[in-house]
Structure formats: C-alpha cells, structure tokens
Amino acid sequence: MSGSGTNRKAKNITDGPAVVLIRPQMGENIGAVARAMANFGLSELRIVAPRDGWPNPAAVAMAASASSIIENAILFDDLKSALSDCHYVLCTSARPHEQIKPIVSPKDGVTQLYSHHTQGQKTALMFGPERAGLENEDISWASAICSIPANPAYASLNLAQAVVILGYEWFSQAHQSALPSKAQTFERASRAELFSLMDFFEEQLTHMGYFRPPHKAPVMARNLRNILHRLELNAQDVKTFYGALQALVKGPMPLSGKSKKP
Amino acid sequence: MSGSGTNRKAKNITDGPAVVLIRPQMGENIGAVARAMANFGLSELRIVAPRDGWPNPAAVAMAASASSIIENAILFDDLKSALSDCHYVLCTSARPHEQIKPIVSPKDGVTQLYSHHTQGQKTALMFGPERAGLENEDISWASAICSIPANPAYASLNLAQAVVILGYEWFSQAHQSALPSKAQTFERASRAELFSLMDFFEEQLTHMGYFRPPHKAPVMARNLRNILHRLELNAQDVKTFYGALQALVKGPMPLSGKSKKP
C-alpha cells in the first residue's frame, strides 16, 4: 500500500516456518507466493515436484523484489523428503477430508505452530496445487488441517492469497511488537484545559446573545459541555479548537499581502 | 485452493461493509479486489476517480467469476460523496501519518467496524491507489487507520492482498459459525476400550517373550501404556490399532486369489 516494494534501510525479518508448495502449477503463482512470504517475514521456500520444472523464469519475474526467495528455494522430488526435518506441519485445505486430524482456523493453527516454533522445533506451512488442492494422501503427512473461513459460494482462494492469510497470522502472532498497540490512545486533555475551553465557549456565546430564552441557558450550556466531553479531546485538540473559536469571534482578518497580484 | 472458482449451489454471502477504492490505477487490480471481496462475502464496491476511467474491461476480465461485483460497482467523482452515507470508515495505510486518529490492527479495526455494522450503521473499508496509498487529506475523512503488520523491509502489500486481509478478518468475525470450532476435538476412546487394547498388547508381547529381563517387565509395560495414553486415541483409532496388532500377531496371510495371473 505504500509506494516502493522494498525498503533497504528497514530490518528484513527472515524467521519463521518453511513454506512448502506441493506440485505447484504456474510459475507466476510461485512468484506471488514469494512476495507474500517477504511481506510477512517468511524466507524459506520448498517446492515439491513443480509441474513446469525448476528453475522457472516466470516465478522470478513475478517475485520482483522478493526474487531472492525464489533463488534460494529448495527443490524436492517428493513430499516426505520436503517435510522430513519438520516437527509440526500445518496444511491448508478448503475441502472436507474424512481424516481424523484436527481442523483449525488460520489463527488457531498458527498459534499451535508458533508454540512449536518457540520450542526450537522446525515448522512448515504446506499448500497444495492451484487447481485441485492437496490430496488426502498429502494431508495424511501433516499435523493439522487449516481451513480458511470464506464465503461458501466463492470459497476458492488463490494460492498466494492463502499464503497471505497464513503469513499475516504468523507475523501478527510472532511479531506482536509490530502491531499497533491496543492501548494506543491519545492522552486526554486535563479537565483544567477542557474546562477552560468550555468557559471561553460559553462566555463568547453569552456575549453573542446565543443563550435564548435566558431560563434555558443552563440546559443549553450543559448540552454544549456534554458535546465537548464526547469529543474526547487531547491537549492539542483543545488548543486547536480554542484557536478556531477565537478566529470566529474576532471576525475576518485581512489576507496576508505576500501573494503577488497577477 | 479447491478446484472451481464458484459453487452455485452454496450460499452466496453478500453482507458486509462497502469496499471503497480511492483513485485506483490498474483495472487488473480492481478485478483482483472483486475476487477477494467475493471470497469473503463482501459485495458492494465503490470506485472513486479511477485513473483509467470506468467501466474498465481489464477489471471485468480479472474478476472472472466475481465479475458481477465489477458490474454493480458504483462510480464516484470524489471521496466525500463515496462516503457520505457511511457511519464508520476504516482506512488502510502502511505509512505513518501525523494525524490524531486511532491506529488499529486489522483485527481490532474490524472489531470496531463490526460493532457499528451490528448496530445497523453503514460501514466502509477504504483503500488508496496502488502506488502511493492514501494521502493525508484522504485519511482525514476516515474514522480510524488500519495498519497491517508486515516485515519492515517488505511492508508494501498489493491492493488486493490488503483487501484479502481485511476481508478475512471481516468474515472471521462476522461469520463465526463458518470457523472450525475451537472445541473441535475427537471423542477420546473410553478407558475400557483403551485398557482392552493395552491388555491385548501386553499379552501378545508376553507371549512373544518381549519383556526381558523379567524383573523389568513392569517398567516396560508401564512405558508402553504411557505411549498409548499420549496418542490420545479415539474409539475408531483403538479398533484400527487393535486390527493392526492382530495382523502382526497372526503373521502373513495368503494374498486374495482375485487378481488374475499375467
């Protein structure tokens, strides 16, 4: 969403589970997976029996600034060798599988995986081919099945999008300090600052004859105060608002003479 | 991840916030946004001042089975008209903005948005142009800024990927019944079933002379029982395991005569 694809000055995070693609078809999709991996600090790509062989120039082209992930990808002939050093493998599948294996949401699956990761175990996220997804035989080698919740009528996510969602969950859970803090709130103005603004507002409105009829003045003033309370102003807001009110009270000022006449 | 793009028999969910694209550039990206929206049950697309005009055939082509979202998209000349009927607007931005406005994670932002949605208020998710993202001026019209956590060195998500993440959070929170249940665990075997398996295992091993030297038999048996406990077997697992042990005990069976000799 920001302009450039990479930021060479910023820290590149390369921790995290391996991403294992089983029989991927299009090189472009493998490249898009690499970009999604880079976005979420995943760096280790394993490719099992790609349809169009390996290396694949289309994958490099699509990976763009994440092409090093493609260049460092490891090719395997079969799924078992690709997973043999792993302790915990989470696979994704949209289809129901009649297997006695936990089915988890991306969030819960990544929580499990992260718990293995923090114990120093090797972990992996496994994804099937674009068209048909993982087969039952593939899934029998995984620790758990991750089911990405989606609109039943359009439940088919593309490969890179599935990696985006698992990557996002991974990064959110493994790098919590990168999350905006839940407690991120702006320090409220002190009551003294707020009351001073309220006083000024009411004085000026009184001066302008706003509070009419006079017997309703106390209710009208209370309503205004309650609006200002609801605004949850911070100290800077109070100054800004104060300045704006003052400007209204003072009336039009002559424009600065700086701009040259045409 | 599953085979087909659409499932005409399944329920199509079309609830949810409007997706508002501000000055989008590539038609292909608008089409990819429509697909991501369909995946997560979002149906209302609003497009503000698209660079290449509207309608855009590239958007329809890329949207594929989600092309109805493109066909029903509403075009606006400016951001304010696109948002005028909305009560709560969450915008996404990777850049820091010096604005006094809450910065939230996708999860927390969607929680806020969903709470407004359930009160019957109109809500929107707002995304900036691919290259530069939203400008400060755009952001000043939104209720809150959503910051998607990402690898600092590759923090730039593409437009459709940002929609995927917000859409995923929306769907997960708004359609919780679609999530795999946290309590999804398989009913464990009863202790009677498990003990029966343990007894058979130990009897057969005793018969085979496995427990040697005899004084270590109790410890060896306890170790085996503890392994079986750790397996957390369900009733079907116990039967499967029992059958496998019996086959080992019985020794090789003659192959069925069904297959014809070559």
XYZ file of C-alpha atoms in Angstrom:
524
model
C 0.000 0.000 0.000
C 2.983 2.281 0.328
C 4.950 3.270 -2.725
C 8.038 1.122 -3.076
C 8.245 -2.657 -2.891
C 11.263 -2.776 -0.640
C 12.900 -0.648 1.983
C 16.603 -1.415 2.076
C 17.168 0.515 5.266
C 14.483 -1.363 7.221
C 15.011 -4.615 9.044
C 14.363 -7.689 6.911
C 12.717 -10.396 9.003
C 13.537 -13.898 7.756
C 12.480 -16.024 10.666
C 9.508 -18.349 10.621
C 8.171 -21.616 9.231
C 9.140 -23.030 5.851
C 6.548 -22.630 3.105
C 6.139 -25.929 1.226
C 4.370 -25.880 -2.148
C 3.187 -29.300 -3.294
C 3.082 -29.774 -7.093
C 2.581 -26.062 -7.877
C 1.498 -25.338 -11.439
C 2.043 -21.738 -12.592
C 5.424 -20.047 -12.142
C 3.571 -16.745 -11.682
C 1.786 -18.157 -8.644
C 5.070 -19.347 -7.128
C 6.422 -15.817 -7.610
C 3.335 -14.296 -5.983
C 3.834 -16.694 -3.048
C 7.414 -15.405 -2.667
C 6.152 -11.815 -2.479
C 3.572 -12.732 0.151
C 6.292 -14.547 2.100
C 8.559 -11.479 2.032
C 5.679 -9.296 3.250
C 5.271 -11.437 6.340
C 8.861 -12.284 7.182
C 8.932 -15.828 5.774
C 12.019 -16.721 3.764
C 12.343 -20.466 3.339
C 10.551 -21.817 0.275
C 10.430 -25.544 -0.517
C 8.992 -26.719 -3.809
C 7.872 -30.284 -4.394
C 7.537 -31.610 -7.972
C 6.561 -28.370 -9.737
C 4.552 -29.021 -12.918
C 6.705 -26.800 -15.160
C 10.104 -27.787 -13.771
C 12.598 -25.719 -11.833
C 14.037 -23.092 -12.033
C 11.107 -21.222 -13.559
C 11.748 -17.737 -15.034
C 8.075 -16.759 -14.613
C 8.432 -17.262 -10.863
C 11.469 -14.973 -10.693
C 9.740 -12.280 -12.755
C 6.580 -12.279 -10.626
C 8.552 -12.359 -7.361
C 10.083 -8.988 -8.289
C 11.895 -7.625 -5.222
C 11.373 -10.939 -3.403
C 13.270 -12.874 -6.085
C 15.946 -13.964 -3.599
C 13.331 -16.219 -2.022
C 12.848 -17.904 -5.410
C 16.601 -18.141 -5.973
C 17.102 -19.775 -2.576
C 14.123 -22.117 -2.908
C 14.903 -25.806 -2.422
C 13.506 -28.360 -4.847
C 12.280 -31.768 -3.626
C 11.063 -34.777 -5.567
C 8.509 -35.837 -3.026
C 6.555 -34.527 -0.076
C 8.122 -36.791 2.542
C 11.668 -35.587 1.880
C 10.466 -31.977 1.935
C 8.946 -32.455 5.395
C 11.410 -34.897 6.949
C 13.187 -32.341 9.195
C 9.922 -30.746 10.370
C 8.293 -31.300 13.739
C 4.966 -29.619 13.047
C 3.297 -29.182 9.656
C 0.123 -27.162 9.127
C -1.550 -27.749 5.763
C -4.347 -25.705 4.223
C -7.357 -27.178 2.541
C -10.800 -25.846 1.672
C -12.298 -29.281 1.108
C -13.624 -31.553 3.827
C -11.384 -34.559 4.369
C -12.530 -37.675 6.078
C -9.460 -37.897 8.227
C -9.103 -37.982 11.960
C -6.968 -34.887 12.194
C -7.587 -31.539 13.889
C -9.214 -28.906 11.643
C -8.267 -25.424 12.805
C -8.775 -21.790 11.819
C -5.716 -19.897 10.495
C -5.449 -18.116 13.837
C -5.598 -21.255 15.982
C -3.396 -23.230 13.577
C -0.707 -20.563 13.663
C -0.954 -20.392 17.457
C -0.167 -24.134 17.549
C 2.625 -23.794 15.007
C 4.137 -20.807 16.803
C 4.154 -22.722 20.061
C 6.229 -25.466 18.389
C 8.457 -22.814 16.779
C 9.225 -21.166 20.122
C 10.325 -24.573 21.448
C 13.019 -24.597 18.768
C 11.190 -27.066 16.536
C 11.182 -26.853 12.754
C 7.741 -25.945 11.426
C 6.155 -25.717 7.979
C 3.093 -24.369 6.200
C 2.063 -26.688 3.358
C -0.041 -25.686 0.347
C -1.445 -27.780 -2.491
C -1.545 -27.242 -6.244
C -3.667 -24.352 -7.549
C -6.334 -26.386 -9.311
C -7.217 -29.239 -7.018
C -5.544 -28.503 -3.687
C -3.919 -31.140 -1.521
C -4.934 -34.761 -1.915
C -5.926 -36.954 1.015
C -2.608 -38.766 0.693
C -0.699 -35.449 1.030
C -2.766 -34.419 4.038
C -2.035 -37.642 5.905
C 1.563 -36.411 6.356
C 0.548 -33.130 8.035
C -0.014 -32.436 11.735
C -3.233 -30.437 11.302
C -5.540 -29.082 8.609
C -6.091 -25.335 8.423
C -9.441 -24.317 6.976
C -9.602 -20.680 5.856
C -13.119 -19.366 6.517
C -14.677 -17.984 3.324
C -17.956 -17.271 1.524
C -19.379 -20.710 0.677
C -20.251 -19.596 -2.868
C -16.664 -18.367 -3.535
C -14.576 -20.449 -1.157
C -11.706 -20.905 -3.592
C -8.762 -18.698 -2.645
C -5.808 -18.485 -4.946
C -2.503 -19.918 -3.765
C -0.786 -16.613 -2.952
C -3.855 -15.366 -1.089
C -3.819 -18.429 1.138
C -0.136 -17.702 1.839
C -1.054 -14.055 2.572
C -3.576 -15.118 5.221
C -1.324 -17.652 6.932
C 1.615 -15.228 6.651
C -0.440 -12.429 8.155
C -1.470 -14.634 11.074
C 2.132 -15.748 11.540
C 3.501 -12.210 11.541
C 0.750 -10.898 13.816
C 1.391 -13.605 16.391
C 5.182 -13.904 16.125
C 5.937 -10.182 15.907
C 3.389 -8.678 18.223
C 5.543 -5.611 18.776
C 4.840 -4.703 15.126
C 1.117 -4.482 15.871
C -0.467 -1.175 16.714
C -0.862 -1.279 20.466
C -4.352 -1.989 21.722
C -3.737 0.604 24.351
C -2.876 3.160 21.684
C -4.969 6.078 22.811
C -4.117 9.722 22.886
C -3.650 11.343 26.234
C -6.813 13.183 27.033
C -6.777 16.861 27.821
C -6.729 17.588 31.530
C -10.012 18.697 32.998
C -8.459 22.146 33.599
C -7.709 22.530 29.886
C -11.142 21.294 28.894
C -12.983 23.440 31.456
C -11.050 26.491 30.290
C -12.238 25.819 26.730
C -15.813 25.337 27.923
C -15.696 28.600 29.862
C -14.380 30.516 26.851
C -17.030 28.951 24.599
C -19.852 29.839 26.984
C -18.556 33.380 27.647
C -18.382 34.159 23.973
C -21.781 32.631 23.267
C -23.249 34.659 26.146
C -21.620 37.760 24.684
C -23.192 36.984 21.284
C -26.641 36.520 22.844
C -26.818 32.816 21.915
C -28.492 31.634 25.122
C -32.123 32.471 24.486
C -34.548 32.383 26.225
C -32.474 33.131 29.350
C -34.156 30.495 31.524
C -32.971 27.802 29.103
C -29.346 28.983 29.293
C -28.248 26.429 31.939
C -29.622 23.454 29.908
C -28.130 24.781 26.675
C -24.745 25.250 28.350
C -24.851 21.730 29.782
C -25.648 20.279 26.365
C -22.645 22.063 24.847
C -20.392 20.839 27.643
C -21.566 17.287 27.097
C -20.802 17.534 23.367
C -17.282 18.705 24.203
C -16.876 15.822 26.651
C -17.912 13.322 23.988
C -15.216 14.631 21.653
C -12.561 13.158 23.954
C -10.193 15.984 23.094
C -6.496 15.814 23.837
C -4.419 18.821 24.863
C -3.554 19.724 21.260
C -7.194 19.377 20.192
C -8.207 21.815 22.909
C -5.685 24.373 21.608
C -6.825 23.830 18.005
C -10.478 24.197 18.927
C -9.754 27.227 21.090
C -7.936 28.904 18.201
C -10.782 28.162 15.800
C -13.336 29.649 18.208
C -11.180 32.727 18.744
C -10.970 33.196 14.972
C -14.755 33.052 14.707
C -15.102 35.622 17.481
C -12.533 38.038 16.035
C -14.159 38.163 12.621
C -12.433 38.293 9.210
C -8.732 39.199 9.170
C -7.124 40.943 6.178
C -5.340 38.452 3.926
C -1.556 38.388 4.097
C -0.017 40.690 1.493
C 2.569 38.092 0.456
C 0.838 36.824 -2.672
C 1.672 38.883 -5.703
C -1.140 40.310 -7.721
C -1.441 38.891 -11.230
C -7.362 -23.840 -3.042
C -10.254 -26.017 -4.087
C -10.880 -26.656 -7.738
C -13.629 -24.401 -9.047
C -13.922 -20.652 -8.606
C -17.594 -20.691 -7.725
C -20.070 -23.051 -6.201
C -23.539 -22.207 -7.499
C -25.273 -24.466 -5.032
C -23.653 -22.901 -1.966
C -24.934 -19.857 -0.142
C -23.551 -16.576 -1.505
C -22.940 -14.170 1.357
C -23.271 -10.526 0.297
C -23.497 -8.753 3.602
C -20.794 -6.518 4.985
C -19.081 -3.157 4.606
C -18.666 -1.360 1.287
C -15.171 -1.513 -0.214
C -14.134 1.956 -1.400
C -11.161 2.232 -3.764
C -9.693 5.721 -3.961
C -8.110 6.622 -7.339
C -7.253 3.001 -8.254
C -4.828 2.655 -11.151
C -4.789 -0.781 -12.827
C -8.032 -2.421 -13.938
C -6.431 -5.803 -13.148
C -6.046 -4.776 -9.519
C -9.675 -3.682 -9.313
C -10.653 -7.112 -10.689
C -8.431 -8.865 -8.135
C -10.109 -6.807 -5.395
C -13.524 -8.031 -6.622
C -12.362 -11.653 -6.341
C -11.058 -11.099 -2.827
C -14.364 -9.442 -1.912
C -16.353 -12.425 -3.232
C -14.150 -14.804 -1.214
C -15.059 -13.031 1.998
C -18.715 -12.187 1.416
C -18.277 -8.514 0.516
C -20.333 -7.324 -2.447
C -20.542 -3.545 -2.552
C -17.700 -1.909 -4.480
C -17.368 1.870 -4.744
C -14.761 3.367 -7.025
C -13.578 6.949 -6.719
C -11.881 8.635 -9.691
C -10.210 5.584 -11.272
C -7.128 6.536 -13.313
C -8.166 4.650 -16.454
C -11.853 5.556 -16.466
C -14.865 3.351 -15.896
C -16.051 0.788 -16.942
C -12.702 -0.961 -17.370
C -12.628 -4.252 -19.342
C -9.401 -5.360 -17.620
C -11.233 -5.272 -14.287
C -14.049 -7.487 -15.592
C -11.582 -9.989 -17.079
C -9.541 -10.286 -13.878
C -12.634 -10.512 -11.678
C -13.606 -13.750 -13.508
C -16.447 -15.386 -11.586
C -16.771 -12.309 -9.355
C -17.487 -10.027 -12.339
C -20.958 -9.162 -11.013
C -19.228 -7.153 -8.290
C -17.469 -5.119 -11.000
C -20.698 -4.736 -12.991
C -22.556 -3.481 -9.912
C -19.727 -1.187 -8.760
C -20.716 2.432 -8.216
C -18.515 5.214 -9.583
C -17.949 8.415 -7.614
C -16.138 11.606 -8.563
C -14.834 12.320 -5.100
C -14.178 10.643 -1.777
C -16.698 12.656 0.206
C -19.666 11.610 -1.942
C -18.499 7.987 -1.807
C -18.505 8.050 2.000
C -21.421 10.375 2.703
C -23.904 7.636 3.758
C -21.341 5.826 5.956
C -21.210 5.986 9.738
C -17.845 4.289 10.242
C -14.950 4.193 7.779
C -11.784 2.161 8.333
C -8.927 3.079 6.001
C -5.692 1.156 5.477
C -2.277 2.739 5.313
C 1.249 1.452 5.771
C 2.769 4.877 6.204
C 2.832 6.803 9.442
C 0.506 9.780 9.379
C 0.810 12.656 11.738
C -2.854 12.706 12.493
C -4.643 12.380 15.781
C -6.653 9.318 14.797
C -6.707 5.796 16.218
C -4.263 3.391 14.541
C -5.529 -0.164 14.828
C -4.603 -3.678 13.738
C -6.820 -5.333 11.114
C -8.363 -7.461 13.853
C -9.156 -4.582 16.194
C -10.257 -2.308 13.351
C -12.691 -4.906 12.052
C -13.977 -5.493 15.601
C -14.819 -1.776 15.768
C -16.351 -1.780 12.299
C -18.392 -4.891 13.015
C -19.753 -3.352 16.190
C -21.035 -0.387 14.141
C -22.375 -2.783 11.496
C -24.379 -4.770 14.045
C -25.978 -1.512 15.199
C -27.397 -1.126 11.686
C -24.880 1.524 10.647
C -23.377 1.726 7.185
C -19.662 0.903 7.249
C -16.829 1.007 4.716
C -13.287 -0.221 4.175
C -11.255 2.383 2.254
C -8.098 1.658 0.233
C -5.736 4.036 -1.554
C -4.131 3.909 -5.002
C -1.611 1.139 -5.661
C 1.471 3.307 -5.986
C 1.317 5.839 -3.221
C -1.521 4.775 -0.942
C -3.922 7.198 0.692
C -2.921 10.813 1.131
C -3.206 12.633 4.442
C -6.150 14.559 3.028
C -7.976 11.270 2.211
C -7.267 9.860 5.646
C -8.722 12.883 7.419
C -12.195 11.700 6.261
C -11.869 8.223 7.829
C -12.812 7.123 11.347
C -9.650 5.106 12.019
C -6.422 3.998 10.334
C -5.759 0.285 9.966
C -2.099 -0.659 9.874
C -1.428 -4.143 8.519
C 1.559 -5.615 10.386
C 4.290 -6.653 7.955
C 8.024 -7.238 7.538
C 9.589 -3.750 7.711
C 11.804 -4.475 4.685
C 8.823 -5.559 2.532
C 5.913 -3.705 4.087
C 4.237 -2.913 0.777
C 1.215 -5.159 0.226
C -0.565 -5.045 -3.081
C -4.086 -3.663 -3.163
C -5.918 -6.989 -3.479
C -3.795 -8.519 -0.683
C -4.797 -5.709 1.668
C -8.434 -6.429 0.750
C -7.797 -10.154 1.386
C -6.582 -9.450 4.914
C -9.378 -7.074 5.855
C -11.919 -9.370 4.151
C -10.551 -12.381 6.048
C -10.821 -10.530 9.370
C -14.350 -9.401 8.465
C -15.505 -12.879 7.528
C -13.867 -14.494 10.558
C -15.545 -12.066 12.937
C -18.921 -11.642 11.213
C -19.451 -15.295 10.302
C -18.024 -17.133 13.275
C -20.165 -20.175 12.554
C -18.038 -20.691 9.425
C -14.906 -21.078 11.562
C -13.696 -24.518 12.588
C -14.835 -24.867 16.160
C -12.144 -24.364 18.765
C -13.685 -27.224 20.652
C -13.320 -29.460 17.606
C -11.697 -32.462 19.199
C -12.398 -36.095 18.583
C -14.120 -38.018 21.291
C -11.492 -39.979 23.117
C -11.742 -43.695 23.470
C -13.278 -44.794 26.755
C -10.831 -46.094 29.317
C -12.417 -49.560 28.884
C -11.580 -49.534 25.139
C -8.075 -48.277 25.791
C -7.364 -50.714 28.647
C -8.586 -53.573 26.496
C -6.090 -52.565 23.801
C -3.290 -52.271 26.376
C -4.122 -55.705 27.782
C -4.049 -57.307 24.328
C -0.755 -55.569 23.501
C 0.898 -56.741 26.730
C -0.475 -60.295 26.475
C 0.859 -60.711 22.962
C 4.233 -59.187 23.856
C 4.452 -61.509 26.876
C 3.611 -64.419 24.582
C 6.404 -63.337 22.187
C 8.917 -63.086 25.036
C 9.357 -59.309 24.607
C 9.592 -58.485 28.336
C 13.200 -59.312 29.142
C 14.723 -59.446 31.699
C 11.550 -60.437 33.604
C 12.165 -58.075 36.539
C 11.994 -55.121 34.118
C 8.634 -56.235 32.721
C 6.520 -53.936 34.922
C 8.512 -50.832 33.927
C 8.479 -51.795 30.256
C 4.719 -52.357 30.369
C 4.152 -49.001 32.062
C 6.226 -47.230 29.402
C 4.134 -48.798 26.658
C 0.913 -47.835 28.406
C 2.120 -44.248 28.709
C 2.918 -44.112 24.986
C -0.602 -45.302 24.206
C -2.034 -42.681 26.559
C -0.091 -39.935 24.813
C -1.589 -40.948 21.463
C -4.984 -39.676 22.635
C -6.729 -42.355 20.628
C -10.427 -42.212 19.825
C -12.663 -45.286 19.627
C -12.015 -45.801 15.909
C -8.245 -45.405 16.431
C -8.349 -48.152 19.080
C -10.083 -50.509 16.627
C -7.613 -49.625 13.851
C -4.620 -50.163 16.128
C -6.089 -53.391 17.517
C -6.557 -54.726 13.986
C -3.002 -53.791 13.022
C -1.582 -55.558 16.107
C -3.673 -58.652 15.414
C -2.350 -58.748 11.846
C 1.222 -58.620 13.164
C 0.498 -61.464 15.596
C -1.221 -63.698 13.023
C 1.650 -63.491 10.587
C 1.448 -63.332 6.776
C -1.908 -64.206 5.210
C -2.147 -65.697 1.726
C -2.981 -62.992 -0.846
C -6.538 -62.971 -2.158
C -6.897 -65.062 -5.323
C -8.894 -62.373 -7.075
C -6.074 -60.919 -9.151
C -5.534 -62.798 -12.360
C -2.131 -64.154 -13.113
C -0.412 -62.443 -16.001
